Amino acid sequence: MAGQQRVYKARIKSTQSLKKMFRAQELIAASRIGKARDRVAMATPYSRAITRAVSAVATHSDTSHPFLVERDDTRRVAVLLIASDRGMAGAYSASVIRETERLVQQLEGEGKQVALYVAGRRAVAYYTFRQRELAGRWTGFSDAPTPEIADEIADALLDAFRAPAEDGGVAEVHVVFTQFVNMVTQRPRVIRMVPLEVVEGVAPVGENDALPLYEFEPSPEEVLDALLPRYVRTRIYANLLQAAASELAARQRAMHTATENAEDLIRTYTRLANQARQGEITQEISEIVSGADALASS
């Protein structure tokens, strides 16, 4: 009985330590999620505006730009996966990795060769453990991305798209990230970045509204040359911000659940320790009574 009490007390102590760690992680995520959501809100209007601008040029001009047409000289495609650097975020990284694996299987089923670009230590460790070759990797910023790291990632992908087929050029660039919907819902998403696939599109036109007329200076080709690289960098930065907010929300929710589970375990171990103590007291009383009876009978 005494041994059982020691076991339960040790488990209570270790669970209390874990509870403190879970609670600290929850508070850290809660303190950062507000700023992450504000950054998403601030980046969204610019991302939407540049998407509308690119959409207008692509829709209202007959130019044939490399970013708008599919390459037929290579079957190689690039996939950028945005995951987290740290764990303790529930199924956040597992969900986006699973979505990436689904996309890779789909592309390989179409006869395409996939080049993986990975952001986040969790995903890098996942593919490194499985000895999967990575065309590019970035770590150390998942919960607080900067425009500089977004430009670095975008430049690597743009260089791969512009490169000749014999130098490892890619025909498509896909991005897999987690969209922040609210504090409870975060959804893995897949978008094709290039050739251009407009996500938001141009604002709808009513039945009685006249279609706008556009003139591009100096020319649609030069406008696209200036806009499209900036469009890719902006969208990647927006995706990184969405992923950061999703990661922090998932971590706060996971750590809150872990804290509650630790409290339940502490209550369970405390009850079992009390039962063991009561059993020990009962046994001691029984031994005393038995000894007294033996002395009286002798």
Coordinates of C-alpha atoms in Angstrom, one line a residue:
M1 CA 0.0 0.0 0.0
A2 CA 2.8 2.4 0.9
G3 CA 4.4 1.7 -2.4
Q4 CA 1.2 2.5 -4.3
Q5 CA 0.9 5.8 -2.5
R6 CA 4.5 6.7 -3.6
V7 CA 3.7 5.8 -7.2
Y8 CA 0.5 7.9 -7.3
K9 CA 2.3 10.9 -5.6
A10 CA 5.1 10.7 -8.2
R11 CA 2.5 10.7 -11.0
I12 CA 0.6 13.6 -9.5
K13 CA 3.9 15.6 -9.3
S14 CA 4.9 14.9 -12.9
T15 CA 1.4 15.6 -14.2
Q16 CA 1.4 19.0 -12.3
S17 CA 4.7 19.8 -14.0
L18 CA 3.2 19.0 -17.4
K19 CA 0.1 21.0 -16.6
K20 CA 2.2 24.1 -15.9
M21 CA 4.0 23.7 -19.2
F22 CA 0.8 23.2 -21.1
R23 CA -0.7 26.3 -19.4
A24 CA 2.4 28.4 -20.2
Q25 CA 2.2 27.3 -23.9
E26 CA -1.5 28.2 -24.0
L27 CA -0.9 31.6 -22.6
I28 CA 2.0 32.3 -25.0
A29 CA -0.2 31.3 -28.0
A30 CA -3.1 33.4 -26.7
S31 CA -0.8 36.5 -26.3
R32 CA 0.4 36.1 -29.9
I33 CA -2.7 35.2 -31.7
G34 CA -4.2 38.7 -31.6
K35 CA -1.1 40.2 -33.4
A36 CA -1.1 37.3 -35.9
R37 CA -4.8 37.9 -36.7
D38 CA -4.1 41.7 -37.1
R39 CA -1.3 40.9 -39.6
V40 CA -3.6 38.7 -41.6
A41 CA -6.3 41.4 -41.7
M42 CA -3.7 44.1 -42.7
A43 CA -2.2 41.9 -45.5
T44 CA -5.5 40.8 -47.0
P45 CA -6.6 44.1 -48.7
Y46 CA -3.2 44.5 -50.5
S47 CA -3.2 40.8 -51.5
R48 CA -6.8 41.1 -52.8
A49 CA -6.0 44.4 -54.7
I50 CA -3.0 43.0 -56.5
T51 CA -4.9 39.9 -57.4
R52 CA -7.7 42.0 -58.9
A53 CA -5.1 44.1 -60.8
V54 CA -3.4 41.0 -62.2
S55 CA -6.8 39.5 -63.1
A56 CA -7.8 42.7 -64.9
V57 CA -4.6 42.6 -67.0
A58 CA -4.9 38.9 -67.8
T59 CA -8.6 39.2 -68.6
H60 CA -8.7 42.4 -70.7
S61 CA -5.5 41.8 -72.8
D62 CA -4.6 39.2 -75.4
T63 CA -1.0 39.0 -74.3
S64 CA 0.6 35.6 -74.0
H65 CA 2.8 35.8 -70.9
P66 CA 4.9 32.9 -69.5
F67 CA 3.1 33.2 -66.2
L68 CA -0.3 32.8 -67.9
V69 CA 0.3 29.8 -70.1
E70 CA 1.2 26.2 -69.2
R71 CA 4.7 25.0 -70.2
D72 CA 4.8 21.9 -72.3
D73 CA 8.5 21.3 -72.2
T74 CA 8.6 19.7 -68.8
R75 CA 6.5 17.5 -66.5
R76 CA 8.2 18.7 -63.4
V77 CA 6.1 20.7 -60.8
A78 CA 6.9 22.4 -57.6
V79 CA 4.9 22.0 -54.4
L80 CA 5.5 24.4 -51.4
L81 CA 4.3 23.0 -48.1
I82 CA 3.9 25.5 -45.2
A83 CA 3.9 23.8 -41.8
S84 CA 5.1 24.6 -38.2
D85 CA 8.5 24.7 -36.6
R86 CA 7.2 23.4 -33.2
G87 CA 4.7 20.8 -32.1
M88 CA 2.1 21.1 -29.3
A89 CA -0.4 22.3 -31.9
G90 CA -2.6 19.2 -32.2
A91 CA -3.1 17.9 -35.7
Y92 CA -2.0 21.2 -37.4
S93 CA 1.1 19.9 -39.1
A94 CA -0.3 16.4 -39.7
S95 CA -3.3 17.9 -41.5
V96 CA -1.3 20.0 -43.9
I97 CA 1.2 17.2 -44.5
R98 CA -1.6 14.8 -45.3
E99 CA -3.1 17.3 -47.7
T100 CA 0.4 17.6 -49.4
E101 CA 0.7 13.9 -49.7
R102 CA -2.7 13.7 -51.3
L103 CA -1.7 16.4 -53.8
V104 CA 1.6 14.7 -54.5
Q105 CA -0.2 11.4 -55.3
Q106 CA -2.6 13.2 -57.5
L107 CA 0.2 14.9 -59.5
E108 CA 2.2 11.8 -59.8
G109 CA -0.9 10.0 -61.0
E110 CA -1.0 12.5 -63.8
G111 CA 2.5 11.6 -64.8
K112 CA 4.2 14.6 -63.2
Q113 CA 7.4 14.7 -61.2
V114 CA 7.1 16.6 -57.9
A115 CA 9.8 18.9 -56.4
L116 CA 9.1 19.5 -52.8
Y117 CA 9.8 22.9 -51.1
V118 CA 9.1 22.8 -47.4
A119 CA 8.8 25.6 -44.8
G120 CA 8.6 24.5 -41.1
R121 CA 10.8 22.1 -39.1
R122 CA 8.0 19.6 -38.5
A123 CA 7.5 19.0 -42.2
V124 CA 11.3 19.0 -42.9
A125 CA 11.8 16.3 -40.2
Y126 CA 8.9 14.3 -41.6
Y127 CA 10.4 14.1 -45.1
T128 CA 14.0 13.8 -43.9
F129 CA 13.1 10.8 -41.8
R130 CA 11.5 9.2 -44.9
Q131 CA 14.6 10.1 -47.0
R132 CA 12.6 12.2 -49.4
E133 CA 14.6 14.7 -51.4
L134 CA 13.7 18.4 -50.8
A135 CA 14.3 21.0 -53.4
G136 CA 14.2 23.8 -50.8
R137 CA 13.7 24.2 -47.0
W138 CA 13.1 27.1 -44.7
T139 CA 12.7 27.0 -40.9
G140 CA 12.6 29.2 -37.8
F141 CA 9.8 31.6 -38.6
S142 CA 6.5 29.7 -38.7
D143 CA 4.7 31.7 -36.0
A144 CA 6.1 35.1 -37.1
P145 CA 6.9 35.2 -40.8
T146 CA 8.5 38.3 -42.3
P147 CA 8.3 39.8 -45.8
E148 CA 12.0 39.0 -46.3
I149 CA 11.5 35.3 -45.8
A150 CA 8.5 35.4 -48.1
D151 CA 10.5 37.1 -50.8
E152 CA 13.3 34.4 -50.4
I153 CA 10.8 31.6 -50.8
A154 CA 9.1 33.3 -53.8
D155 CA 12.4 34.0 -55.5
A156 CA 13.3 30.3 -55.3
L157 CA 10.0 29.3 -56.8
L158 CA 10.1 31.9 -59.5
D159 CA 13.6 30.9 -60.4
A160 CA 12.5 27.3 -60.7
F161 CA 9.5 28.3 -62.9
R162 CA 11.7 30.5 -65.2
A163 CA 14.5 27.9 -65.4
P164 CA 14.9 25.8 -68.6
A165 CA 13.7 22.2 -68.5
E166 CA 17.2 20.8 -68.6
D167 CA 18.1 22.9 -65.5
G168 CA 15.2 21.5 -63.4
G169 CA 12.6 24.1 -64.4
V170 CA 9.0 23.5 -63.3
A171 CA 5.8 23.8 -65.2
E172 CA 3.6 24.6 -62.2
V173 CA 3.9 25.9 -58.7
H174 CA 1.4 24.7 -56.0
V175 CA 1.2 26.0 -52.4
V176 CA -0.3 24.0 -49.5
F177 CA -1.1 26.0 -46.4
T178 CA -3.6 26.3 -43.6
Q179 CA -6.3 29.0 -44.0
F180 CA -7.3 30.8 -40.8
V181 CA -11.1 30.9 -40.7
N182 CA -11.6 31.6 -37.0
M183 CA -10.2 30.5 -33.6
V184 CA -12.0 27.2 -33.9
T185 CA -11.7 26.4 -37.6
Q186 CA -8.5 26.2 -39.7
R187 CA -8.6 24.5 -43.1
P188 CA -5.7 23.0 -45.2
R189 CA -5.9 24.6 -48.7
V190 CA -4.2 23.9 -52.0
I191 CA -3.8 26.7 -54.6
R192 CA -1.9 26.7 -57.9
M193 CA 0.2 29.9 -57.9
V194 CA 1.6 29.7 -61.4
P195 CA 0.6 29.5 -64.2
L196 CA -1.7 32.2 -62.8
E197 CA -4.8 30.9 -61.1
V198 CA -6.8 33.8 -59.8
V199 CA -8.5 32.9 -56.5
E200 CA -10.5 36.0 -55.6
G201 CA -11.2 37.2 -59.1
V202 CA -12.6 40.5 -60.3
A203 CA -15.6 41.9 -58.5
P204 CA -18.9 40.7 -60.1
V205 CA -20.7 42.9 -62.6
G206 CA -24.4 43.4 -62.4
E207 CA -26.8 43.0 -65.3
N208 CA -27.1 46.7 -66.0
D209 CA -23.5 47.6 -65.3
A210 CA -21.2 48.4 -68.1
L211 CA -18.0 46.5 -68.4
P212 CA -14.9 48.6 -67.6
L213 CA -12.5 49.6 -70.3
Y214 CA -8.8 49.3 -69.7
E215 CA -5.7 50.9 -71.1
F216 CA -2.3 49.6 -70.0
E217 CA 0.8 51.7 -70.0
P218 CA 3.4 51.2 -71.3
S219 CA 2.0 47.8 -72.5
P220 CA 0.2 44.7 -71.0
E221 CA 3.4 42.7 -71.3
E222 CA 5.4 45.1 -69.3
V223 CA 2.6 45.6 -66.7
L224 CA 2.5 41.8 -66.2
D225 CA 6.3 41.6 -66.0
A226 CA 6.1 44.1 -63.1
L227 CA 3.0 42.7 -61.4
L228 CA 3.3 38.9 -61.6
P229 CA 6.5 38.5 -59.5
R230 CA 5.0 40.9 -56.9
Y231 CA 1.8 39.0 -57.0
V232 CA 3.5 35.7 -56.2
R233 CA 5.5 37.3 -53.4
T234 CA 2.4 38.9 -51.9
R235 CA 0.4 35.7 -52.1
I236 CA 3.1 33.6 -50.5
Y237 CA 3.5 36.2 -47.7
A238 CA -0.3 36.2 -47.2
N239 CA -0.2 32.4 -47.0
L240 CA 2.6 32.4 -44.5
L241 CA 0.5 34.8 -42.3
Q242 CA -2.6 32.6 -42.6
A243 CA -0.5 29.6 -41.6
A244 CA 1.0 31.4 -38.6
A245 CA -2.4 32.5 -37.3
S246 CA -3.7 29.0 -37.8
E247 CA -0.7 27.5 -36.0
L248 CA -1.2 29.7 -32.9
A249 CA -4.9 29.1 -32.8
A250 CA -4.4 25.3 -33.0
R251 CA -1.7 25.5 -30.3
Q252 CA -3.9 27.5 -28.0
R253 CA -6.8 25.1 -28.4
A254 CA -4.6 22.0 -28.1
M255 CA -2.8 23.3 -25.0
H256 CA -6.1 24.3 -23.4
T257 CA -7.4 20.7 -23.9
A258 CA -4.1 19.3 -22.6
T259 CA -4.4 21.4 -19.5
E260 CA -7.9 20.1 -18.8
N261 CA -6.8 16.5 -19.4
A262 CA -3.9 17.0 -16.9
E263 CA -6.3 18.3 -14.3
D264 CA -8.5 15.3 -14.8
L265 CA -5.5 13.0 -14.4
I266 CA -4.4 14.8 -11.2
R267 CA -7.9 14.3 -9.7
T268 CA -7.9 10.6 -10.7
Y269 CA -4.4 10.0 -9.2
T270 CA -5.4 12.0 -6.0
R271 CA -8.5 9.8 -5.6
L272 CA -6.5 6.6 -6.1
A273 CA -3.8 7.8 -3.6
N274 CA -6.5 8.5 -1.0
Q275 CA -7.9 5.0 -1.6
A276 CA -4.5 3.5 -1.2
R277 CA -4.0 5.5 2.0
Q278 CA -7.3 4.4 3.4
G279 CA -6.5 0.8 2.6
E280 CA -3.2 1.1 4.4
I281 CA -4.9 2.5 7.5
T282 CA -7.5 -0.2 7.4
Q283 CA -4.7 -2.9 7.2
E284 CA -2.8 -1.3 10.1
I285 CA -5.9 -1.3 12.3
S286 CA -6.6 -5.0 11.3
E287 CA -3.1 -5.9 12.3
I288 CA -3.3 -4.1 15.6
V289 CA -6.7 -5.8 16.5
S290 CA -5.3 -9.2 15.5
G291 CA -2.2 -8.7 17.6
A292 CA -4.4 -7.6 20.6
D293 CA -6.6 -10.7 20.2
A294 CA -3.6 -13.0 20.1
L295 CA -2.2 -11.5 23.3
A296 CA -5.5 -11.7 25.1
S297 CA -6.0 -15.4 24.1
S298 CA -2.5 -16.3 25.3

